[in-house]
Amino acid sequence: MVRAFIFVKTGAGESEELLRPIGEFEDVVEAHIVAGEWDVIAEVETDEVYEVMKASSSGIQALDGVTDTKTYIVIDE
């Protein structure tokens, strides 16, 4: 199992609208609006690292209103 956190920046005022679509992606376990440099953090669990990158680049980044993402893969499990 591969676990990762995808940090998401959104356009001004778009975090609430994007939280549900981000949370509905198949590999997303949880998604939360957060305060700070990033607007949403999504926790992802997949079988392969490739699937994490697919969730980020083909999935979350493709949503209208997402301006940037950064993916951190958990290595301590």
PDB file of C-alpha atoms in Angstrom:
ATOM      1  CA  MET A   1       0.000   0.000   0.000  1.00  0.00           C
ATOM      2  CA  VAL A   2       1.265   3.448  -0.930  1.00  0.00           C
ATOM      3  CA  ARG A   3       0.034   6.410   1.100  1.00  0.00           C
ATOM      4  CA  ALA A   4       0.509  10.031   0.070  1.00  0.00           C
ATOM      5  CA  PHE A   5      -0.688  13.516   0.846  1.00  0.00           C
ATOM      6  CA  ILE A   6      -1.576  15.864  -1.999  1.00  0.00           C
ATOM      7  CA  PHE A   7      -1.507  19.555  -1.096  1.00  0.00           C
ATOM      8  CA  VAL A   8      -3.793  21.612  -3.318  1.00  0.00           C
ATOM      9  CA  LYS A   9      -3.938  25.345  -4.068  1.00  0.00           C
ATOM     10  CA  THR A  10      -7.195  26.667  -5.437  1.00  0.00           C
ATOM     11  CA  GLY A  11      -8.398  29.910  -6.901  1.00  0.00           C
ATOM     12  CA  ALA A  12      -9.719  32.495  -4.461  1.00  0.00           C
ATOM     13  CA  GLY A  13     -12.924  31.300  -2.838  1.00  0.00           C
ATOM     14  CA  GLU A  14     -12.959  27.922  -4.614  1.00  0.00           C
ATOM     15  CA  SER A  15     -11.827  25.577  -1.829  1.00  0.00           C
ATOM     16  CA  GLU A  16     -15.322  24.712  -0.621  1.00  0.00           C
ATOM     17  CA  GLU A  17     -16.542  23.945  -4.152  1.00  0.00           C
ATOM     18  CA  LEU A  18     -13.547  21.706  -4.842  1.00  0.00           C
ATOM     19  CA  LEU A  19     -13.515  19.755  -1.574  1.00  0.00           C
ATOM     20  CA  ARG A  20     -16.293  17.345  -2.612  1.00  0.00           C
ATOM     21  CA  PRO A  21     -14.926  16.540  -6.105  1.00  0.00           C
ATOM     22  CA  ILE A  22     -11.448  15.985  -4.659  1.00  0.00           C
ATOM     23  CA  GLY A  23     -12.834  13.719  -1.937  1.00  0.00           C
ATOM     24  CA  GLU A  24     -14.785  11.670  -4.485  1.00  0.00           C
ATOM     25  CA  PHE A  25     -11.716  10.456  -6.393  1.00  0.00           C
ATOM     26  CA  GLU A  26     -11.400   6.692  -6.004  1.00  0.00           C
ATOM     27  CA  ASP A  27      -8.039   6.701  -4.201  1.00  0.00           C
ATOM     28  CA  VAL A  28      -8.730   9.666  -1.902  1.00  0.00           C
ATOM     29  CA  VAL A  29      -9.319   8.490   1.665  1.00  0.00           C
ATOM     30  CA  GLU A  30      -9.863  11.938   3.205  1.00  0.00           C
ATOM     31  CA  ALA A  31      -9.779  15.561   2.079  1.00  0.00           C
ATOM     32  CA  HIS A  32      -9.819  18.665   4.245  1.00  0.00           C
ATOM     33  CA  ILE A  33      -9.834  22.424   3.774  1.00  0.00           C
ATOM     34  CA  VAL A  34      -6.885  23.841   5.711  1.00  0.00           C
ATOM     35  CA  ALA A  35      -5.540  27.266   6.632  1.00  0.00           C
ATOM     36  CA  GLY A  36      -2.069  28.193   5.446  1.00  0.00           C
ATOM     37  CA  GLU A  37      -0.103  28.106   2.216  1.00  0.00           C
ATOM     38  CA  TRP A  38      -2.294  25.329   0.783  1.00  0.00           C
ATOM     39  CA  ASP A  39      -6.084  25.251   0.612  1.00  0.00           C
ATOM     40  CA  VAL A  40      -6.934  21.535   0.598  1.00  0.00           C
ATOM     41  CA  ILE A  41      -5.009  18.468   1.721  1.00  0.00           C
ATOM     42  CA  ALA A  42      -6.042  15.068   0.341  1.00  0.00           C
ATOM     43  CA  GLU A  43      -4.853  11.753   1.742  1.00  0.00           C
ATOM     44  CA  VAL A  44      -4.474   9.085  -0.941  1.00  0.00           C
ATOM     45  CA  GLU A  45      -3.980   5.322  -0.641  1.00  0.00           C
ATOM     46  CA  THR A  46      -3.116   3.233  -3.695  1.00  0.00           C
ATOM     47  CA  ASP A  47      -1.396  -0.017  -4.595  1.00  0.00           C
ATOM     48  CA  GLU A  48       1.324   1.588  -6.728  1.00  0.00           C
ATOM     49  CA  VAL A  49       3.249   4.879  -6.733  1.00  0.00           C
ATOM     50  CA  TYR A  50       2.146   5.406 -10.330  1.00  0.00           C
ATOM     51  CA  GLU A  51      -1.476   5.514  -9.163  1.00  0.00           C
ATOM     52  CA  VAL A  52      -0.644   8.311  -6.694  1.00  0.00           C
ATOM     53  CA  MET A  53       0.822  10.392  -9.496  1.00  0.00           C
ATOM     54  CA  LYS A  54      -2.182   9.604 -11.692  1.00  0.00           C
ATOM     55  CA  ALA A  55      -4.568  10.761  -8.942  1.00  0.00           C
ATOM     56  CA  SER A  56      -2.635  14.006  -8.690  1.00  0.00           C
ATOM     57  CA  SER A  57      -1.857  14.861 -12.295  1.00  0.00           C
ATOM     58  CA  SER A  58      -4.773  13.342 -14.196  1.00  0.00           C
ATOM     59  CA  GLY A  59      -7.302  13.764 -11.431  1.00  0.00           C
ATOM     60  CA  ILE A  60      -6.949  16.622  -8.989  1.00  0.00           C
ATOM     61  CA  GLN A  61      -4.839  18.907 -11.206  1.00  0.00           C
ATOM     62  CA  ALA A  62      -7.383  18.556 -13.998  1.00  0.00           C
ATOM     63  CA  LEU A  63     -10.191  20.093 -11.922  1.00  0.00           C
ATOM     64  CA  ASP A  64     -11.177  23.634 -12.862  1.00  0.00           C
ATOM     65  CA  GLY A  65     -10.086  25.954 -10.058  1.00  0.00           C
ATOM     66  CA  VAL A  66      -7.009  23.970  -8.999  1.00  0.00           C
ATOM     67  CA  THR A  67      -3.958  26.154  -9.517  1.00  0.00           C
ATOM     68  CA  ASP A  68      -1.161  23.997  -8.073  1.00  0.00           C
ATOM     69  CA  THR A  69      -0.481  20.711  -6.284  1.00  0.00           C
ATOM     70  CA  LYS A  70       2.403  19.181  -4.385  1.00  0.00           C
ATOM     71  CA  THR A  71       2.535  15.475  -3.583  1.00  0.00           C
ATOM     72  CA  TYR A  72       4.303  13.920  -0.603  1.00  0.00           C
ATOM     73  CA  ILE A  73       4.629  10.127  -0.501  1.00  0.00           C
ATOM     74  CA  VAL A  74       4.782   8.587   2.983  1.00  0.00           C
ATOM     75  CA  ILE A  75       7.953   6.534   3.492  1.00  0.00           C
ATOM     76  CA  ASP A  76       7.782   5.516   7.170  1.00  0.00           C
ATOM     77  CA  GLU A  77       5.270   2.676   6.840  1.00  0.00           C
TER      78      GLU A  77
END
